[in-house]
mmCIF file of C-alpha atoms and ligand atoms in Angstrom:
data_model
loop_
_atom_site.group_PDB
_atom_site.id
_atom_site.type_symbol
_atom_site.label_atom_id
_atom_site.label_comp_id
_atom_site.label_asym_id
_atom_site.label_seq_id
_atom_site.Cartn_x
_atom_site.Cartn_y
_atom_site.Cartn_z
ATOM 1 C CA MET A 1 27.745 12.259 -27.922
ATOM 2 C CA ARG A 2 30.531 9.814 -28.774
ATOM 3 C CA VAL A 3 30.800 6.790 -26.495
ATOM 4 C CA LEU A 4 33.510 4.143 -26.350
ATOM 5 C CA VAL A 5 32.176 0.735 -25.271
ATOM 6 C CA THR A 6 34.997 -1.625 -24.340
ATOM 7 C CA GLY A 7 34.041 -5.315 -24.282
ATOM 8 C CA GLY A 8 31.042 -4.374 -26.443
ATOM 9 C CA ALA A 9 31.137 -7.655 -28.392
ATOM 10 C CA GLY A 10 30.264 -9.658 -25.272
ATOM 11 C CA PHE A 11 26.901 -10.608 -23.779
ATOM 12 C CA ILE A 12 26.069 -7.480 -21.735
ATOM 13 C CA GLY A 13 28.247 -5.053 -23.716
ATOM 14 C CA SER A 14 26.361 -5.840 -26.938
ATOM 15 C CA ALA A 15 23.004 -5.409 -25.135
ATOM 16 C CA TYR A 16 24.252 -2.045 -23.914
ATOM 17 C CA VAL A 17 25.292 -1.015 -27.457
ATOM 18 C CA ARG A 18 21.712 -1.749 -28.579
ATOM 19 C CA GLU A 19 20.320 0.233 -25.641
ATOM 20 C CA ALA A 20 22.629 3.213 -26.351
ATOM 21 C CA LEU A 21 21.702 3.258 -30.044
ATOM 22 C CA SER A 22 17.985 3.226 -29.279
ATOM 23 C CA SER A 23 17.991 5.705 -26.380
ATOM 24 C CA ARG A 24 20.487 8.095 -28.019
ATOM 25 C CA PRO A 25 19.773 7.931 -31.770
ATOM 26 C CA ASP A 26 22.413 10.588 -32.523
ATOM 27 C CA ALA A 27 25.181 8.877 -30.564
ATOM 28 C CA ASP A 28 28.396 7.674 -32.207
ATOM 29 C CA VAL A 29 29.221 4.304 -30.700
ATOM 30 C CA VAL A 30 32.758 2.921 -30.906
ATOM 31 C CA VAL A 31 33.298 -0.655 -29.721
ATOM 32 C CA LEU A 32 36.778 -1.826 -28.736
ATOM 33 C CA ASP A 33 37.002 -5.553 -28.035
ATOM 34 C CA LYS A 34 39.795 -8.129 -27.967
ATOM 35 C CA LEU A 35 37.404 -10.843 -29.241
ATOM 36 C CA THR A 36 38.435 -13.477 -26.734
ATOM 37 C CA TYR A 37 36.610 -16.821 -26.796
ATOM 38 C CA ALA A 38 33.646 -14.919 -25.271
ATOM 39 C CA GLY A 39 33.541 -11.929 -27.637
ATOM 40 C CA ARG A 40 31.885 -12.253 -31.055
ATOM 41 C CA ARG A 41 31.077 -9.861 -33.893
ATOM 42 C CA ALA A 42 27.910 -11.961 -34.298
ATOM 43 C CA ASN A 43 26.642 -10.366 -31.072
ATOM 44 C CA LEU A 44 26.580 -7.021 -32.902
ATOM 45 C CA ALA A 45 25.339 -8.315 -36.272
ATOM 46 C CA ASP A 46 22.069 -6.342 -36.176
ATOM 47 C CA VAL A 47 23.816 -3.007 -35.426
ATOM 48 C CA GLU A 48 27.066 -3.570 -37.347
ATOM 49 C CA ASP A 49 26.438 -0.690 -39.785
ATOM 50 C CA ARG A 50 25.706 1.765 -36.956
ATOM 51 C CA ILE A 51 28.932 1.376 -34.964
ATOM 52 C CA ALA A 52 32.697 1.577 -35.423
ATOM 53 C CA PHE A 53 34.519 -1.585 -34.354
ATOM 54 C CA ILE A 54 38.155 -1.887 -33.234
ATOM 55 C CA GLU A 55 39.679 -5.270 -32.454
ATOM 56 C CA ALA A 56 42.176 -4.606 -29.641
ATOM 57 C CA SER A 57 42.852 -5.244 -25.974
ATOM 58 C CA ILE A 58 42.227 -2.638 -23.294
ATOM 59 C CA GLU A 59 45.839 -3.343 -22.261
ATOM 60 C CA ASP A 60 47.024 -1.826 -25.559
ATOM 61 C CA ARG A 61 47.830 1.840 -24.754
ATOM 62 C CA ASN A 62 48.017 3.067 -28.351
ATOM 63 C CA ALA A 63 44.830 1.387 -29.467
ATOM 64 C CA VAL A 64 42.987 2.648 -26.386
ATOM 65 C CA ARG A 65 44.224 6.209 -26.842
ATOM 66 C CA ASN A 66 43.240 6.260 -30.500
ATOM 67 C CA ALA A 67 39.821 4.804 -29.795
ATOM 68 C CA MET A 68 39.145 7.186 -26.900
ATOM 69 C CA THR A 69 40.170 10.381 -28.705
ATOM 70 C CA ASP A 70 37.144 12.735 -28.987
ATOM 71 C CA CYS A 71 34.951 10.467 -26.851
ATOM 72 C CA ASP A 72 32.597 12.067 -24.325
ATOM 73 C CA ALA A 73 32.113 8.855 -22.352
ATOM 74 C CA VAL A 74 33.646 5.422 -21.827
ATOM 75 C CA VAL A 75 31.770 2.351 -20.587
ATOM 76 C CA ASN A 76 34.088 -0.522 -19.688
ATOM 77 C CA PHE A 77 32.615 -4.025 -19.942
ATOM 78 C CA ALA A 78 35.875 -5.703 -21.027
ATOM 79 C CA ALA A 79 36.579 -8.607 -18.714
ATOM 80 C CA GLU A 80 37.227 -12.300 -18.304
ATOM 81 C CA THR A 81 33.915 -13.242 -16.760
ATOM 82 C CA HIS A 82 33.766 -16.914 -15.802
ATOM 83 C CA VAL A 83 34.505 -17.731 -12.152
ATOM 84 C CA ASP A 84 35.364 -21.391 -12.903
ATOM 85 C CA ARG A 85 37.956 -20.379 -15.504
ATOM 86 C CA SER A 86 39.510 -17.953 -12.986
ATOM 87 C CA ILE A 87 39.938 -20.828 -10.533
ATOM 88 C CA ALA A 88 41.751 -22.881 -13.195
ATOM 89 C CA ASP A 89 43.987 -19.996 -14.402
ATOM 90 C CA GLN A 90 43.766 -16.433 -13.102
ATOM 91 C CA GLU A 91 46.413 -14.601 -15.124
ATOM 92 C CA ALA A 92 44.220 -13.188 -17.893
ATOM 93 C CA PHE A 93 41.794 -11.999 -15.198
ATOM 94 C CA ALA A 94 44.503 -10.012 -13.402
ATOM 95 C CA ARG A 95 45.796 -8.547 -16.679
ATOM 96 C CA THR A 96 42.441 -7.418 -18.056
ATOM 97 C CA HIS A 97 40.810 -6.276 -14.822
ATOM 98 C CA VAL A 98 43.793 -4.514 -13.253
ATOM 99 C CA ILE A 99 46.247 -3.572 -16.037
ATOM 100 C CA GLY A 100 43.487 -3.039 -18.601
ATOM 101 C CA THR A 101 41.480 -0.802 -16.257
ATOM 102 C CA SER A 102 44.637 1.136 -15.410
ATOM 103 C CA VAL A 103 45.338 1.763 -19.119
ATOM 104 C CA LEU A 104 41.755 2.949 -19.677
ATOM 105 C CA LEU A 105 41.885 5.306 -16.686
ATOM 106 C CA ASP A 106 45.219 6.798 -17.782
ATOM 107 C CA ALA A 107 43.801 7.519 -21.219
ATOM 108 C CA ALA A 108 40.526 8.921 -19.813
ATOM 109 C CA ARG A 109 42.512 11.292 -17.574
ATOM 110 C CA GLU A 110 44.967 12.396 -20.270
ATOM 111 C CA LEU A 111 42.230 12.965 -22.848
ATOM 112 C CA GLY A 112 39.836 14.626 -20.393
ATOM 113 C CA VAL A 113 36.958 12.240 -21.098
ATOM 114 C CA GLY A 114 33.729 13.618 -19.601
ATOM 115 C CA ARG A 115 32.567 10.424 -17.884
ATOM 116 C CA TYR A 116 34.014 6.938 -17.263
ATOM 117 C CA LEU A 117 31.754 4.069 -16.165
ATOM 118 C CA GLN A 118 33.245 0.837 -14.818
ATOM 119 C CA VAL A 119 30.957 -2.180 -15.071
ATOM 120 C CA SER A 120 31.470 -4.359 -12.018
ATOM 121 C CA THR A 121 29.804 -7.146 -10.110
ATOM 122 C CA ASP A 122 28.032 -8.007 -6.857
ATOM 123 C CA GLU A 123 30.700 -10.700 -6.399
ATOM 124 C CA VAL A 124 33.178 -8.101 -5.079
ATOM 125 C CA TYR A 125 31.206 -8.072 -1.784
ATOM 126 C CA GLY A 126 31.447 -11.857 -1.300
ATOM 127 C CA SER A 127 28.600 -13.904 0.161
ATOM 128 C CA ILE A 128 25.814 -12.650 2.458
ATOM 129 C CA ALA A 129 23.712 -14.999 4.635
ATOM 130 C CA SER A 130 20.785 -12.608 5.148
ATOM 131 C CA GLY A 131 19.897 -9.033 4.181
ATOM 132 C CA SER A 132 21.437 -7.243 1.186
ATOM 133 C CA PHE A 133 24.705 -5.508 0.355
ATOM 134 C CA SER A 134 24.669 -1.721 0.042
ATOM 135 C CA GLU A 135 27.285 0.305 -1.826
ATOM 136 C CA ASP A 136 29.046 0.893 1.527
ATOM 137 C CA SER A 137 29.460 -2.807 2.327
ATOM 138 C CA PRO A 138 33.102 -3.871 2.558
ATOM 139 C CA LEU A 139 34.724 -5.643 -0.385
ATOM 140 C CA ASP A 140 35.375 -9.301 0.445
ATOM 141 C CA PRO A 141 35.811 -11.213 -2.818
ATOM 142 C CA SER A 142 36.079 -15.029 -2.821
ATOM 143 C CA SER A 143 37.356 -15.953 -6.311
ATOM 144 C CA PRO A 144 40.250 -14.745 -8.477
ATOM 145 C CA TYR A 145 37.566 -13.355 -10.814
ATOM 146 C CA SER A 146 35.953 -11.192 -8.137
ATOM 147 C CA ALA A 147 39.257 -10.267 -6.458
ATOM 148 C CA THR A 148 40.614 -8.863 -9.721
ATOM 149 C CA LYS A 149 37.309 -7.105 -10.465
ATOM 150 C CA ALA A 150 37.560 -5.494 -7.010
ATOM 151 C CA GLY A 151 41.098 -4.396 -7.959
ATOM 152 C CA GLY A 152 39.678 -2.601 -11.008
ATOM 153 C CA ASP A 153 36.970 -0.932 -8.898
ATOM 154 C CA LEU A 154 39.552 0.338 -6.402
ATOM 155 C CA LEU A 155 41.692 1.795 -9.185
ATOM 156 C CA VAL A 156 38.622 3.707 -10.357
ATOM 157 C CA SER A 157 37.943 5.230 -6.921
ATOM 158 C CA ALA A 158 41.656 6.082 -6.554
ATOM 159 C CA HIS A 159 41.521 7.971 -9.866
ATOM 160 C CA VAL A 160 38.494 9.921 -8.733
ATOM 161 C CA ARG A 161 40.161 10.958 -5.461
ATOM 162 C CA THR A 162 43.712 11.485 -6.704
ATOM 163 C CA HIS A 163 43.271 12.740 -10.246
ATOM 164 C CA GLY A 164 39.715 14.096 -10.229
ATOM 165 C CA VAL A 165 38.583 11.761 -13.030
ATOM 166 C CA ASP A 166 34.776 11.800 -13.437
ATOM 167 C CA ALA A 167 34.056 8.123 -12.917
ATOM 168 C CA VAL A 168 31.261 5.906 -11.579
ATOM 169 C CA VAL A 169 31.037 2.169 -10.840
ATOM 170 C CA CYS A 170 27.980 0.008 -11.547
ATOM 171 C CA ARG A 171 27.855 -3.362 -9.710
ATOM 172 C CA GLY A 172 25.372 -5.772 -11.254
ATOM 173 C CA SER A 173 23.952 -9.062 -10.010
ATOM 174 C CA ASN A 174 23.730 -12.260 -12.128
ATOM 175 C CA ASN A 175 22.598 -11.377 -15.652
ATOM 176 C CA TYR A 176 20.836 -13.757 -18.046
ATOM 177 C CA GLY A 177 19.199 -13.455 -21.474
ATOM 178 C CA PRO A 178 20.015 -13.810 -25.200
ATOM 179 C CA ARG A 179 23.657 -14.131 -26.345
ATOM 180 C CA GLN A 180 25.129 -15.311 -23.035
ATOM 181 C CA HIS A 181 28.031 -17.727 -23.492
ATOM 182 C CA PRO A 182 26.962 -21.332 -22.733
ATOM 183 C CA GLU A 183 29.636 -21.722 -20.030
ATOM 184 C CA LYS A 184 27.247 -19.865 -17.647
ATOM 185 C CA LEU A 185 24.550 -21.745 -15.676
ATOM 186 C CA ILE A 186 21.374 -20.688 -17.526
ATOM 187 C CA PRO A 187 22.488 -21.048 -21.178
ATOM 188 C CA LEU A 188 24.508 -24.157 -20.274
ATOM 189 C CA CYS A 189 21.403 -25.835 -18.873
ATOM 190 C CA VAL A 190 19.128 -24.607 -21.687
ATOM 191 C CA LEU A 191 21.422 -25.987 -24.405
ATOM 192 C CA ASN A 192 22.170 -29.219 -22.506
ATOM 193 C CA ALA A 193 18.448 -29.742 -21.901
ATOM 194 C CA LEU A 194 17.624 -29.145 -25.582
ATOM 195 C CA ALA A 195 20.334 -31.685 -26.506
ATOM 196 C CA GLY A 196 19.274 -34.181 -23.798
ATOM 197 C CA ASP A 197 22.617 -33.832 -21.958
ATOM 198 C CA PRO A 198 22.883 -33.888 -18.113
ATOM 199 C CA LEU A 199 22.436 -30.601 -16.235
ATOM 200 C CA PRO A 200 25.366 -30.207 -13.794
ATOM 201 C CA VAL A 201 24.362 -28.568 -10.486
ATOM 202 C CA TYR A 202 27.201 -27.683 -8.134
ATOM 203 C CA GLY A 203 26.869 -29.150 -4.625
ATOM 204 C CA ASP A 204 23.348 -29.120 -3.184
ATOM 205 C CA GLY A 205 22.188 -26.436 -5.679
ATOM 206 C CA ARG A 206 20.752 -24.301 -2.872
ATOM 207 C CA GLN A 207 23.035 -21.317 -3.591
ATOM 208 C CA VAL A 208 21.027 -18.138 -4.157
ATOM 209 C CA ARG A 209 21.534 -15.731 -7.057
ATOM 210 C CA ASN A 210 19.780 -12.412 -7.678
ATOM 211 C CA TRP A 211 18.803 -12.782 -11.380
ATOM 212 C CA LEU A 212 18.723 -9.681 -13.593
ATOM 213 C CA TYR A 213 17.511 -9.675 -17.213
ATOM 214 C CA VAL A 214 20.294 -8.303 -19.417
ATOM 215 C CA GLU A 215 18.173 -5.521 -20.967
ATOM 216 C CA ASP A 216 17.325 -4.255 -17.485
ATOM 217 C CA PHE A 217 21.026 -4.061 -16.621
ATOM 218 C CA ALA A 218 21.745 -2.221 -19.893
ATOM 219 C CA ARG A 219 19.072 0.377 -18.996
ATOM 220 C CA ALA A 220 20.494 0.781 -15.493
ATOM 221 C CA ILE A 221 23.969 1.395 -16.898
ATOM 222 C CA ASP A 222 22.613 4.063 -19.200
ATOM 223 C CA ALA A 223 20.787 5.733 -16.278
ATOM 224 C CA VAL A 224 23.972 5.775 -14.186
ATOM 225 C CA LEU A 225 26.004 7.094 -17.131
ATOM 226 C CA ARG A 226 23.564 10.004 -17.540
ATOM 227 C CA LEU A 227 22.555 10.732 -13.939
ATOM 228 C CA GLY A 228 25.039 9.107 -11.550
ATOM 229 C CA GLN A 229 27.275 11.267 -9.373
ATOM 230 C CA ALA A 230 31.015 11.234 -9.993
ATOM 231 C CA GLY A 231 32.880 9.036 -7.515
ATOM 232 C CA GLU A 232 29.763 7.029 -6.573
ATOM 233 C CA VAL A 233 29.054 3.304 -6.763
ATOM 234 C CA TYR A 234 25.601 2.027 -7.851
ATOM 235 C CA ASN A 235 24.361 -1.506 -7.116
ATOM 236 C CA VAL A 236 21.988 -3.014 -9.676
ATOM 237 C CA GLY A 237 20.178 -6.102 -8.423
ATOM 238 C CA GLY A 238 17.530 -8.187 -10.148
ATOM 239 C CA PRO A 239 13.933 -8.560 -8.938
ATOM 240 C CA ASP A 240 14.192 -12.255 -7.991
ATOM 241 C CA GLU A 241 16.382 -14.221 -5.587
ATOM 242 C CA THR A 242 16.284 -17.872 -6.516
ATOM 243 C CA GLU A 243 18.114 -21.079 -5.572
ATOM 244 C CA ASN A 244 20.060 -22.547 -8.483
ATOM 245 C CA ILE A 245 18.178 -25.830 -8.293
ATOM 246 C CA ASP A 246 14.861 -24.023 -8.818
ATOM 247 C CA VAL A 247 16.232 -22.195 -11.858
ATOM 248 C CA VAL A 248 17.384 -25.508 -13.320
ATOM 249 C CA ARG A 249 14.012 -27.162 -12.573
ATOM 250 C CA ARG A 250 12.236 -24.326 -14.410
ATOM 251 C CA ILE A 251 14.550 -24.802 -17.421
ATOM 252 C CA VAL A 252 13.655 -28.500 -17.404
ATOM 253 C CA GLU A 253 9.953 -27.541 -17.558
ATOM 254 C CA LEU A 254 10.408 -24.907 -20.268
ATOM 255 C CA THR A 255 12.357 -27.322 -22.478
ATOM 256 C CA GLY A 256 9.870 -30.161 -21.931
ATOM 257 C CA ARG A 257 12.491 -32.440 -20.338
ATOM 258 C CA ASP A 258 12.537 -34.610 -17.248
ATOM 259 C CA GLU A 259 14.226 -33.814 -13.909
ATOM 260 C CA SER A 260 16.225 -37.044 -14.221
ATOM 261 C CA LEU A 261 18.606 -34.954 -16.401
ATOM 262 C CA ILE A 262 19.687 -33.008 -13.272
ATOM 263 C CA GLU A 263 23.008 -34.238 -11.889
ATOM 264 C CA HIS A 264 24.572 -32.930 -8.661
ATOM 265 C CA VAL A 265 28.335 -32.601 -9.237
ATOM 266 C CA THR A 266 31.358 -31.538 -7.150
ATOM 267 C CA ASP A 267 30.930 -28.021 -5.792
ATOM 268 C CA ARG A 268 32.938 -25.012 -7.005
ATOM 269 C CA PRO A 269 35.850 -24.238 -4.610
ATOM 270 C CA GLY A 270 35.156 -21.067 -2.585
ATOM 271 C CA HIS A 271 31.557 -21.039 -3.883
ATOM 272 C CA ASP A 272 29.624 -18.013 -2.556
ATOM 273 C CA ARG A 273 26.364 -19.202 -1.006
ATOM 274 C CA ARG A 274 24.179 -16.171 -1.540
ATOM 275 C CA TYR A 275 24.292 -12.818 -3.326
ATOM 276 C CA SER A 276 21.812 -10.043 -2.654
ATOM 277 C CA LEU A 277 22.014 -6.369 -3.556
ATOM 278 C CA SER A 278 20.059 -3.365 -2.364
ATOM 279 C CA SER A 279 19.339 -1.270 -5.476
ATOM 280 C CA ASP A 280 17.785 1.738 -3.695
ATOM 281 C CA LYS A 281 20.430 4.121 -4.986
ATOM 282 C CA VAL A 282 19.970 3.307 -8.683
ATOM 283 C CA ARG A 283 16.182 3.192 -8.228
ATOM 284 C CA ALA A 284 16.414 6.792 -6.956
ATOM 285 C CA LEU A 285 17.730 7.678 -10.452
ATOM 286 C CA GLY A 286 14.413 6.443 -11.892
ATOM 287 C CA TRP A 287 15.451 2.904 -12.871
ATOM 288 C CA SER A 288 13.576 -0.268 -12.014
ATOM 289 C CA PRO A 289 13.785 -3.783 -13.467
ATOM 290 C CA ALA A 290 11.025 -4.604 -15.978
ATOM 291 C CA THR A 291 11.456 -8.365 -16.335
ATOM 292 C CA ARG A 292 10.744 -11.000 -13.674
ATOM 293 C CA LEU A 293 12.711 -14.252 -13.785
ATOM 294 C CA ASP A 294 9.817 -16.418 -14.943
ATOM 295 C CA GLU A 295 9.129 -14.245 -17.987
ATOM 296 C CA GLY A 296 12.817 -13.611 -18.743
ATOM 297 C CA LEU A 297 13.649 -17.306 -18.543
ATOM 298 C CA ALA A 298 10.840 -18.212 -20.961
ATOM 299 C CA ARG A 299 12.059 -15.515 -23.369
ATOM 300 C CA THR A 300 15.647 -16.752 -23.028
ATOM 301 C CA VAL A 301 14.729 -20.392 -23.723
ATOM 302 C CA ASP A 302 12.784 -19.261 -26.826
ATOM 303 C CA TRP A 303 15.744 -17.215 -28.030
ATOM 304 C CA TYR A 304 18.143 -20.179 -27.760
ATOM 305 C CA ARG A 305 15.598 -22.452 -29.481
ATOM 306 C CA GLN A 306 15.344 -20.009 -32.408
ATOM 307 C CA ASN A 307 19.011 -19.056 -32.758
ATOM 308 C CA GLU A 308 20.953 -22.242 -33.287
ATOM 309 C CA TRP A 309 23.074 -20.311 -35.848
ATOM 310 C CA TRP A 310 24.394 -18.306 -32.867
ATOM 311 C CA TRP A 311 25.248 -21.139 -30.478
ATOM 312 C CA ALA A 312 26.073 -24.101 -32.766
ATOM 313 C CA PRO A 313 29.592 -22.779 -33.589
ATOM 314 C CA ILE A 314 30.307 -22.346 -29.857
ATOM 315 C CA ARG A 315 29.155 -25.821 -28.889
ATOM 316 C CA SER A 316 31.373 -27.304 -31.580
ATOM 317 C CA GLY A 317 34.563 -25.343 -30.799
ATOM 318 C CA GLU A 318 36.922 -24.626 -27.850
ATOM 319 C CA TYR A 319 33.943 -24.925 -25.504
ATOM 320 C CA ARG A 320 33.857 -28.704 -25.990
ATOM 321 C CA GLN A 321 37.396 -29.078 -24.624
ATOM 322 C CA TYR A 322 36.646 -26.626 -21.821
ATOM 323 C CA TYR A 323 33.525 -28.619 -20.924
ATOM 324 C CA GLU A 324 35.452 -31.899 -20.770
ATOM 325 C CA ARG A 325 38.124 -30.362 -18.505
ATOM 326 C CA GLN A 326 35.547 -28.737 -16.226
ATOM 327 C CA TYR A 327 32.967 -31.516 -15.990
ATOM 328 C CA GLY A 328 35.004 -34.642 -16.794
ATOM 329 C CA ARG A 329 32.591 -35.618 -19.588
ATOM 330 C CA GLY A 330 31.639 -34.404 -23.061
ATOM 331 C CA ILE A 331 28.513 -32.890 -24.556
ATOM 332 C CA SER A 332 26.580 -34.345 -27.467
ATOM 333 C CA GLY A 333 26.143 -32.751 -30.876
HETATM 334 P P1 LIG B 1 31.359 -11.669 -21.645
HETATM 335 O O1 LIG B 1 32.371 -12.681 -21.234
HETATM 336 O O2 LIG B 1 30.166 -12.102 -22.412
HETATM 337 O O3 LIG B 1 32.050 -10.494 -22.485
HETATM 338 C C1 LIG B 1 33.278 -9.943 -22.155
HETATM 339 C C2 LIG B 1 33.768 -9.178 -23.370
HETATM 340 O O4 LIG B 1 35.019 -8.552 -23.033
HETATM 341 C C3 LIG B 1 34.045 -10.076 -24.579
HETATM 342 O O5 LIG B 1 33.528 -9.473 -25.751
HETATM 343 C C4 LIG B 1 35.576 -10.154 -24.638
HETATM 344 O O6 LIG B 1 36.088 -10.363 -25.952
HETATM 345 C C5 LIG B 1 35.950 -8.794 -24.094
HETATM 346 N N1 LIG B 1 37.307 -8.746 -23.513
HETATM 347 C C6 LIG B 1 37.873 -9.605 -22.626
HETATM 348 N N2 LIG B 1 39.135 -9.209 -22.333
HETATM 349 C C7 LIG B 1 39.356 -8.070 -23.048
HETATM 350 C C8 LIG B 1 40.456 -7.186 -23.154
HETATM 351 N N3 LIG B 1 41.597 -7.406 -22.489
HETATM 352 N N4 LIG B 1 40.346 -6.119 -23.968
HETATM 353 C C9 LIG B 1 39.192 -5.894 -24.676
HETATM 354 N N5 LIG B 1 38.127 -6.705 -24.612
HETATM 355 C C10 LIG B 1 38.198 -7.782 -23.796
HETATM 356 O O7 LIG B 1 30.948 -10.936 -20.288
HETATM 357 P P2 LIG B 1 29.594 -10.267 -19.821
HETATM 358 O O8 LIG B 1 28.820 -11.271 -19.058
HETATM 359 O O9 LIG B 1 28.999 -9.554 -20.947
HETATM 360 O O10 LIG B 1 30.179 -9.226 -18.752
HETATM 361 C C11 LIG B 1 30.473 -7.878 -19.116
HETATM 362 C C12 LIG B 1 30.886 -7.106 -17.880
HETATM 363 O O11 LIG B 1 29.834 -7.132 -16.916
HETATM 364 C C13 LIG B 1 32.114 -7.662 -17.166
HETATM 365 O O12 LIG B 1 32.892 -6.587 -16.725
HETATM 366 C C14 LIG B 1 31.541 -8.437 -15.993
HETATM 367 O O13 LIG B 1 32.456 -8.482 -14.921
HETATM 368 C C15 LIG B 1 30.322 -7.601 -15.659
HETATM 369 N N6 LIG B 1 29.208 -8.301 -15.035
HETATM 370 C C16 LIG B 1 28.721 -9.448 -15.561
HETATM 371 C C17 LIG B 1 27.611 -10.057 -14.971
HETATM 372 C C18 LIG B 1 27.022 -11.331 -15.539
HETATM 373 O O14 LIG B 1 26.172 -11.926 -14.882
HETATM 374 N N7 LIG B 1 27.395 -11.777 -16.722
HETATM 375 C C19 LIG B 1 27.026 -9.483 -13.840
HETATM 376 C C20 LIG B 1 27.566 -8.309 -13.318
HETATM 377 C C21 LIG B 1 28.646 -7.714 -13.934
HETATM 378 O O1 LIG B 2 26.931 -12.230 -9.807
HETATM 379 C C1 LIG B 2 27.442 -11.623 -10.957
HETATM 380 C C2 LIG B 2 28.322 -12.618 -11.673
HETATM 381 O O2 LIG B 2 27.447 -13.603 -12.223
HETATM 382 C C3 LIG B 2 29.181 -12.007 -12.762
HETATM 383 O O3 LIG B 2 30.052 -11.081 -12.178
HETATM 384 C C4 LIG B 2 29.964 -13.101 -13.493
HETATM 385 O O4 LIG B 2 30.706 -12.558 -14.564
HETATM 386 C C5 LIG B 2 28.965 -14.116 -14.030
HETATM 387 O O5 LIG B 2 29.661 -15.196 -14.629
HETATM 388 C C6 LIG B 2 28.095 -14.639 -12.911
HETATM 389 O O6 LIG B 2 28.867 -15.413 -11.977
HETATM 390 P P1 LIG B 2 28.357 -16.777 -11.369
HETATM 391 O O7 LIG B 2 29.508 -17.592 -10.958
HETATM 392 O O8 LIG B 2 27.315 -16.532 -10.343
HETATM 393 O O9 LIG B 2 27.632 -17.384 -12.669
HETATM 394 P P2 LIG B 2 27.540 -18.882 -13.226
HETATM 395 O O10 LIG B 2 26.540 -18.860 -14.318
HETATM 396 O O11 LIG B 2 28.877 -19.471 -13.493
HETATM 397 O O12 LIG B 2 26.915 -19.645 -11.972
HETATM 398 C C7 LIG B 2 25.650 -19.296 -11.434
HETATM 399 C C8 LIG B 2 25.399 -20.219 -10.263
HETATM 400 O O13 LIG B 2 25.226 -21.557 -10.757
HETATM 401 C C9 LIG B 2 26.560 -20.300 -9.283
HETATM 402 O O14 LIG B 2 26.042 -20.481 -7.974
HETATM 403 C C10 LIG B 2 27.312 -21.550 -9.707
HETATM 404 C C11 LIG B 2 26.210 -22.456 -10.229
HETATM 405 N N1 LIG B 2 26.592 -23.370 -11.327
HETATM 406 C C12 LIG B 2 27.258 -22.863 -12.396
HETATM 407 C C13 LIG B 2 27.634 -23.684 -13.445
HETATM 408 C C14 LIG B 2 28.391 -23.130 -14.628
HETATM 409 C C15 LIG B 2 26.213 -24.701 -11.278
HETATM 410 O O15 LIG B 2 25.576 -25.159 -10.308
HETATM 411 N N2 LIG B 2 26.581 -25.516 -12.325
HETATM 412 C C16 LIG B 2 27.286 -25.068 -13.393
HETATM 413 O O16 LIG B 2 27.600 -25.889 -14.303
#
């Protein structure tokens, strides 16, 4: 089994590489990653000698074709993933999610790859006031991030119907855990709390997210890659639905800080109020989440406490300028 993991130097992609290497000890894993601000070889440091790494964009036809030759499967994680950045400037999102996915699908079809898995998001369905989205719910994305991800998903289903490509789509809810870039709510608040910086909560903080520990998502992706039916979509939701403000309060507790650090700031434009996924279909493949939010959050806070080597270079680089633009103030350190 030879598997190409695009975007494998990111947060979830690198967790999936670890999962693939442990559940398929004989597998050859090839990672192709552009190494944007979010992609880092450090995320793969512990498995570096067990993989082949190619630095390239999924928009690069030659690089993709070379990397995909002789592969039995492709798992595409490559994406621009931060909603706030997509609101400020959407172009890279459109390029990677639509053009990049199109290049990957062309190559998969021409090379006759056995299985293509597109990693997608619950955000393509938009917001839901009550109940949960199923795989048949209509796509109704709110942000440039989710609109362009939906574009990628639709290209995948078009390739299944028109060209007979064996492809599946996996739509995950909000992931958290080790190695997540500090621009995202949980690591942002953990690192700010550790540093004594304010914790910015958008609007009233009562938006609901369906938190999924990253290792659980990696296992679900592997289950869908092995057992999913061609042409099908699989939702993967976490075990807990929680208001943002409660997540932030728990981080305050776990870091031994005081709630006075919490600061309500201007809301995100087009902010989806609630996400909720029904995961019945992926559960029928034998998957279930193993980590509840309380336990996963404690593990995540411990990981960030113990791995300053991982996050210190991020908090001292481009992220500082991004933070000032986004929040109108700096971070300490
Ligand atoms: P991330 O930002 O940590 O990693 C993205 C990776 O993709 C990085 O390594 C980056 O260098 C790489 N990349 C970006 N553009 C590329 C390009 N043009 N060519 C090659 N590589 C490129 O993101 P993540 O949180 O690990 O998300 C991975 C995937 O999972 C994405 O497709 C995302 O939409 C999806 N997803 C994320 C979540 C979440 O909560 N983080 C939830 C559901 C689905
Ligand atoms: O739902 C899946 C999606 O989860 C993925 O597809 C995206 O790639 C991933 O980034 C994530 O999107 P969100 O926008 O939900 O994640 P983020 O961590 O940016 O925000 C989580 C919630 O917290 C959201 O309601 C916005 C809020 N928030 C976020 C930040 C960064 C704040 O209140 N303050 C903040 O500073």
